[in-house]
Short mmCIF file of C-alpha atoms and ligand atoms in Angstrom, two decimals:
data_model
loop_
_atom_site.label_atom_id
_atom_site.label_comp_id
_atom_site.label_asym_id
_atom_site.label_seq_id
_atom_site.Cartn_x
_atom_site.Cartn_y
_atom_site.Cartn_z
CA MET A 1 -212.07 -36.99 -140.82
CA ILE A 2 -213.82 -36.90 -137.48
CA TYR A 3 -211.11 -39.01 -135.86
CA GLU A 4 -208.24 -36.70 -136.92
CA ASP A 5 -210.19 -33.54 -136.08
CA VAL A 6 -210.93 -34.75 -132.59
CA LYS A 7 -207.32 -35.86 -132.02
CA ASN A 8 -206.15 -32.38 -133.03
CA LEU A 9 -208.69 -30.76 -130.72
CA PHE A 10 -207.29 -32.64 -127.75
CA LYS A 11 -203.85 -31.19 -128.51
CA GLU A 12 -205.30 -27.70 -128.56
CA ILE A 13 -207.66 -27.73 -125.57
CA PRO A 14 -206.35 -27.47 -121.97
CA PRO A 15 -206.77 -30.75 -120.08
CA ASN A 16 -209.22 -29.30 -117.52
CA VAL A 17 -211.71 -28.46 -120.28
CA GLU A 18 -214.13 -31.20 -121.33
CA ILE A 19 -215.16 -31.36 -124.97
CA LEU A 20 -218.82 -32.18 -125.52
CA ALA A 21 -219.72 -33.33 -129.02
CA ALA A 22 -222.98 -31.60 -129.98
CA ALA A 23 -224.47 -34.41 -132.04
CA LYS A 24 -227.79 -33.08 -133.35
CA GLY A 25 -228.45 -34.49 -136.81
CA GLN A 26 -225.50 -36.92 -136.65
CA SER A 27 -225.68 -40.67 -137.17
CA ALA A 28 -224.72 -43.10 -134.43
CA GLU A 29 -221.81 -44.14 -136.63
CA LYS A 30 -220.36 -40.63 -136.64
CA ILE A 31 -220.89 -40.31 -132.91
CA LEU A 32 -218.99 -43.58 -132.43
CA GLN A 33 -216.09 -42.21 -134.47
CA ALA A 34 -215.91 -39.22 -132.15
CA VAL A 35 -216.04 -41.50 -129.11
CA GLU A 36 -213.26 -43.67 -130.52
CA ALA A 37 -211.11 -40.55 -130.90
CA GLY A 38 -211.56 -39.80 -127.20
CA ILE A 39 -214.80 -37.83 -126.82
CA LYS A 40 -216.47 -38.67 -123.52
CA LEU A 41 -219.48 -36.34 -123.57
CA ILE A 42 -222.27 -36.37 -126.14
CA GLY A 43 -224.80 -33.55 -126.25
CA GLU A 44 -228.25 -34.06 -127.74
CA ASN A 45 -231.04 -31.54 -128.38
CA TYR A 46 -233.90 -33.85 -129.29
CA ILE A 47 -235.17 -36.78 -127.26
CA GLN A 48 -236.09 -39.08 -130.14
CA GLU A 49 -232.73 -38.62 -131.84
CA ALA A 50 -230.96 -39.09 -128.54
CA GLN A 51 -232.78 -42.32 -127.89
CA GLN A 52 -231.73 -43.82 -131.23
CA ALA A 53 -228.08 -42.83 -130.79
CA HIS A 54 -228.10 -43.90 -127.15
CA ASN A 55 -229.38 -47.36 -128.07
CA ILE A 56 -226.26 -47.89 -130.17
CA VAL A 57 -223.52 -45.89 -128.45
CA GLY A 58 -224.86 -46.27 -124.91
CA GLY A 59 -222.44 -46.30 -121.99
CA ARG A 60 -219.36 -45.62 -124.10
CA ALA A 61 -220.01 -41.93 -123.45
CA ARG A 62 -221.92 -39.76 -121.00
CA TRP A 63 -225.02 -38.06 -122.36
CA HIS A 64 -225.92 -34.42 -121.74
CA PHE A 65 -229.23 -32.90 -122.76
CA ILE A 66 -228.55 -29.47 -124.30
CA GLY A 67 -231.86 -28.67 -126.01
CA HIS A 68 -234.97 -27.06 -124.65
CA LEU A 69 -236.79 -29.66 -122.56
CA GLN A 70 -240.54 -29.91 -122.98
CA LYS A 71 -242.70 -31.16 -120.16
CA ASN A 72 -243.98 -34.17 -122.11
CA LYS A 73 -240.40 -35.35 -122.80
CA VAL A 74 -239.11 -35.26 -119.25
CA LYS A 75 -239.91 -38.91 -118.48
CA LYS A 76 -237.80 -40.13 -121.44
CA ALA A 77 -235.08 -37.57 -120.82
CA VAL A 78 -234.38 -38.66 -117.26
CA GLN A 79 -233.94 -42.25 -118.45
CA ILE A 80 -231.40 -41.41 -121.14
CA PHE A 81 -229.33 -38.54 -119.81
CA ASP A 82 -226.52 -38.28 -117.29
CA MET A 83 -226.92 -34.51 -117.08
CA ILE A 84 -229.49 -31.91 -118.15
CA GLU A 85 -227.69 -28.65 -118.99
CA THR A 86 -230.72 -26.51 -119.75
CA VAL A 87 -232.82 -26.18 -116.60
CA ASP A 88 -234.20 -22.64 -116.60
CA SER A 89 -237.39 -22.66 -114.56
CA LEU A 90 -238.70 -24.07 -111.32
CA GLU A 91 -241.57 -25.70 -113.25
CA ILE A 92 -239.32 -27.87 -115.40
CA ALA A 93 -237.08 -28.62 -112.41
CA VAL A 94 -240.10 -29.88 -110.45
CA ASP A 95 -241.05 -32.16 -113.37
CA ILE A 96 -237.51 -33.54 -113.62
CA ASP A 97 -237.41 -34.09 -109.88
CA LYS A 98 -240.69 -35.98 -109.93
CA GLU A 99 -239.67 -38.31 -112.79
CA CYS A 100 -236.27 -38.93 -111.23
CA GLY A 101 -238.03 -39.80 -108.00
CA GLU A 102 -240.02 -42.46 -109.87
CA ILE A 103 -236.86 -44.22 -111.04
CA GLY A 104 -234.66 -43.50 -108.02
CA LYS A 105 -232.19 -41.26 -109.80
CA ILE A 106 -230.49 -38.05 -108.77
CA MET A 107 -230.01 -35.93 -111.88
CA PRO A 108 -227.02 -33.60 -112.16
CA VAL A 109 -228.18 -30.37 -113.80
CA LEU A 110 -226.79 -27.06 -114.98
CA ILE A 111 -228.85 -23.88 -114.89
CA GLU A 112 -229.13 -22.24 -118.30
CA ILE A 113 -228.49 -18.50 -118.20
CA ASN A 114 -229.80 -16.05 -120.78
CA CYS A 115 -226.65 -13.99 -120.37
CA ALA A 116 -227.47 -11.31 -122.93
CA GLN A 117 -231.04 -11.03 -121.59
CA GLU A 118 -232.54 -11.57 -125.02
CA PRO A 119 -236.35 -11.74 -124.71
CA GLN A 120 -236.87 -14.47 -127.34
CA LYS A 121 -234.26 -16.80 -125.84
CA TYR A 122 -234.45 -19.59 -123.27
CA GLY A 123 -232.51 -19.44 -120.04
CA ALA A 124 -232.91 -17.75 -116.68
CA MET A 125 -232.24 -14.04 -116.51
CA PRO A 126 -228.98 -13.44 -114.60
CA ASP A 127 -230.57 -11.35 -111.85
CA LYS A 128 -233.20 -14.06 -111.24
CA ALA A 129 -230.71 -16.93 -111.19
CA PRO A 130 -229.67 -16.92 -107.51
CA ALA A 131 -233.28 -17.17 -106.27
CA LEU A 132 -234.09 -19.83 -108.86
CA ILE A 133 -231.04 -21.88 -107.85
CA GLU A 134 -231.95 -21.53 -104.18
CA ALA A 135 -235.45 -22.87 -104.93
CA ILE A 136 -234.28 -25.75 -107.15
CA SER A 137 -231.59 -26.75 -104.64
CA LYS A 138 -234.32 -27.91 -102.29
CA LEU A 139 -235.53 -30.59 -104.72
CA GLU A 140 -234.40 -34.03 -103.62
CA HIS A 141 -233.72 -35.77 -106.91
CA MET A 142 -231.50 -33.26 -108.61
CA LYS A 143 -228.13 -31.76 -107.99
CA ILE A 144 -227.10 -28.37 -109.37
CA GLN A 145 -223.51 -28.57 -110.61
CA GLY A 146 -223.01 -25.33 -112.51
CA LEU A 147 -224.16 -23.00 -115.26
CA MET A 148 -224.62 -23.24 -119.02
CA THR A 149 -225.07 -20.44 -121.52
CA MET A 150 -225.52 -20.16 -125.26
CA GLY A 151 -224.31 -16.58 -125.45
CA PRO A 152 -225.81 -14.03 -127.80
CA ALA A 153 -226.32 -14.93 -131.45
CA SER A 154 -223.35 -12.91 -132.61
CA LYS A 155 -220.24 -13.22 -134.72
CA ASP A 156 -218.70 -10.33 -132.84
CA ALA A 157 -215.97 -11.80 -130.65
CA GLN A 158 -215.88 -8.82 -128.33
CA ARG A 159 -219.59 -9.10 -127.68
CA MET A 160 -219.31 -12.83 -127.01
CA GLN A 161 -216.46 -12.23 -124.61
CA GLN A 162 -218.42 -9.68 -122.64
CA TYR A 163 -221.31 -12.08 -122.07
CA PHE A 164 -219.11 -15.07 -121.30
CA ALA A 165 -217.31 -12.93 -118.73
CA LYS A 166 -220.66 -11.91 -117.27
CA THR A 167 -221.71 -15.55 -116.95
CA ARG A 168 -218.42 -16.37 -115.26
CA GLN A 169 -218.99 -13.55 -112.77
CA LEU A 170 -222.43 -14.92 -111.99
CA TYR A 171 -220.91 -18.39 -111.54
CA ASP A 172 -218.39 -17.00 -109.05
CA LYS A 173 -221.08 -15.04 -107.26
CA ILE A 174 -223.27 -18.12 -106.85
CA LYS A 175 -220.30 -20.12 -105.67
CA GLY A 176 -219.71 -17.40 -103.07
CA LEU A 177 -223.27 -17.64 -101.79
CA GLY A 178 -222.51 -21.18 -100.58
CA ILE A 179 -226.07 -22.43 -101.12
CA LYS A 180 -226.59 -25.82 -99.51
CA ASP A 181 -226.43 -28.75 -102.00
CA VAL A 182 -225.32 -26.47 -104.86
CA GLU A 183 -221.95 -27.02 -106.52
CA MET A 184 -220.42 -24.59 -109.00
CA ARG A 185 -218.19 -27.08 -110.75
CA TYR A 186 -219.07 -26.86 -114.44
CA LEU A 187 -219.34 -23.81 -116.65
CA SER A 188 -220.61 -24.90 -120.06
CA MET A 189 -220.12 -22.23 -122.70
CA GLY A 190 -218.58 -21.82 -126.13
CA MET A 191 -219.40 -23.45 -129.46
CA SER A 192 -217.41 -24.03 -132.66
CA ASP A 193 -216.94 -20.35 -133.42
CA SER A 194 -216.54 -19.13 -129.84
CA TYR A 195 -214.87 -21.86 -127.78
CA LYS A 196 -211.47 -20.15 -127.63
CA ILE A 197 -212.97 -17.02 -126.09
CA ALA A 198 -215.12 -19.14 -123.77
CA ILE A 199 -212.09 -21.04 -122.45
CA LYS A 200 -210.31 -17.73 -121.77
CA GLU A 201 -213.36 -16.66 -119.79
CA GLY A 202 -213.37 -19.83 -117.68
CA ALA A 203 -215.49 -22.42 -119.50
CA ASN A 204 -214.67 -26.01 -118.54
CA ILE A 205 -217.22 -27.66 -120.84
CA ILE A 206 -217.25 -26.52 -124.48
CA ARG A 207 -219.95 -27.75 -126.84
CA LEU A 208 -218.72 -28.41 -130.37
CA GLY A 209 -220.82 -29.54 -133.30
CA THR A 210 -219.48 -28.21 -136.61
CA LYS A 211 -215.87 -28.32 -135.40
CA ILE A 212 -216.13 -32.08 -134.84
CA PHE A 213 -218.69 -33.30 -137.37
CA GLY A 214 -218.47 -30.67 -140.12
CA LYS A 215 -221.32 -28.52 -141.33
CA ARG A 216 -224.77 -29.95 -140.63
CA ASP A 217 -226.84 -31.04 -143.67
CA SER A 218 -229.82 -28.96 -142.65
CA GLU A 219 -227.86 -25.67 -142.84
C1 LIG B 1 -225.70 -27.21 -131.96
C2 LIG B 1 -225.32 -26.75 -130.59
C3 LIG B 1 -223.97 -26.51 -130.26
C4 LIG B 1 -222.82 -26.64 -131.22
O1 LIG B 1 -222.91 -25.74 -132.27
P1 LIG B 1 -221.71 -25.59 -133.34
O2 LIG B 1 -221.76 -24.17 -133.71
O3 LIG B 1 -222.03 -26.51 -134.47
O4 LIG B 1 -220.46 -25.97 -132.65
C5 LIG B 1 -223.69 -26.13 -128.95
N1 LIG B 1 -224.66 -25.97 -128.02
C6 LIG B 1 -225.95 -26.18 -128.32
C7 LIG B 1 -226.96 -25.99 -127.25
C8 LIG B 1 -226.32 -26.58 -129.60
O5 LIG B 1 -227.62 -26.77 -129.88
#
């Protein structure tokens, strides 16, 4: 019932919020059903999976990379994706910039924030983010357009809210810095069990997997 579920989502979600379908583990056929129901953004975590789905679904949607990008996958990633949401170090940014230079592309990116400062998690620490963004902004073949966060692994709504609010504050702060060539236009946060809170805290991209496709087989 992907089609019905997506139609109902569009009734529920404010029009300024974009729904990204987090498609890890889903077939191209299921992704197409979501696209036919009105989904315009597809999120993929793995390059090989993304490539297979992209071959079939292609330009009917825009493709966002939402996984952790490894250096040896950057070349493929910049060919497939319209945005990389998970840039969290200058090293990976430099690699993306170089590969985009090779193919004459300017890649829109979001900076991933480790908002709960969890040591085992990816993402830039909030207090390091402004300097990182300043450094990345100087790269020619990428354009910073906002922030992304996963939020803490928590079922506690109050805890989620606190960290989404913190990410929003950082977003506003960076906007206020007025760094040249940096836009704060997208705030990507909230998943199937937290998107309502995330929207209240200012998210304008929400990333939904289970809510659209049902429970993943692997879980
Ligand atoms: C899988 C995934 C999601 C969606 O998770 P659900 O809980 O199934 O909605 C969102 N963001 C990222 C980065 C993901 O990997």
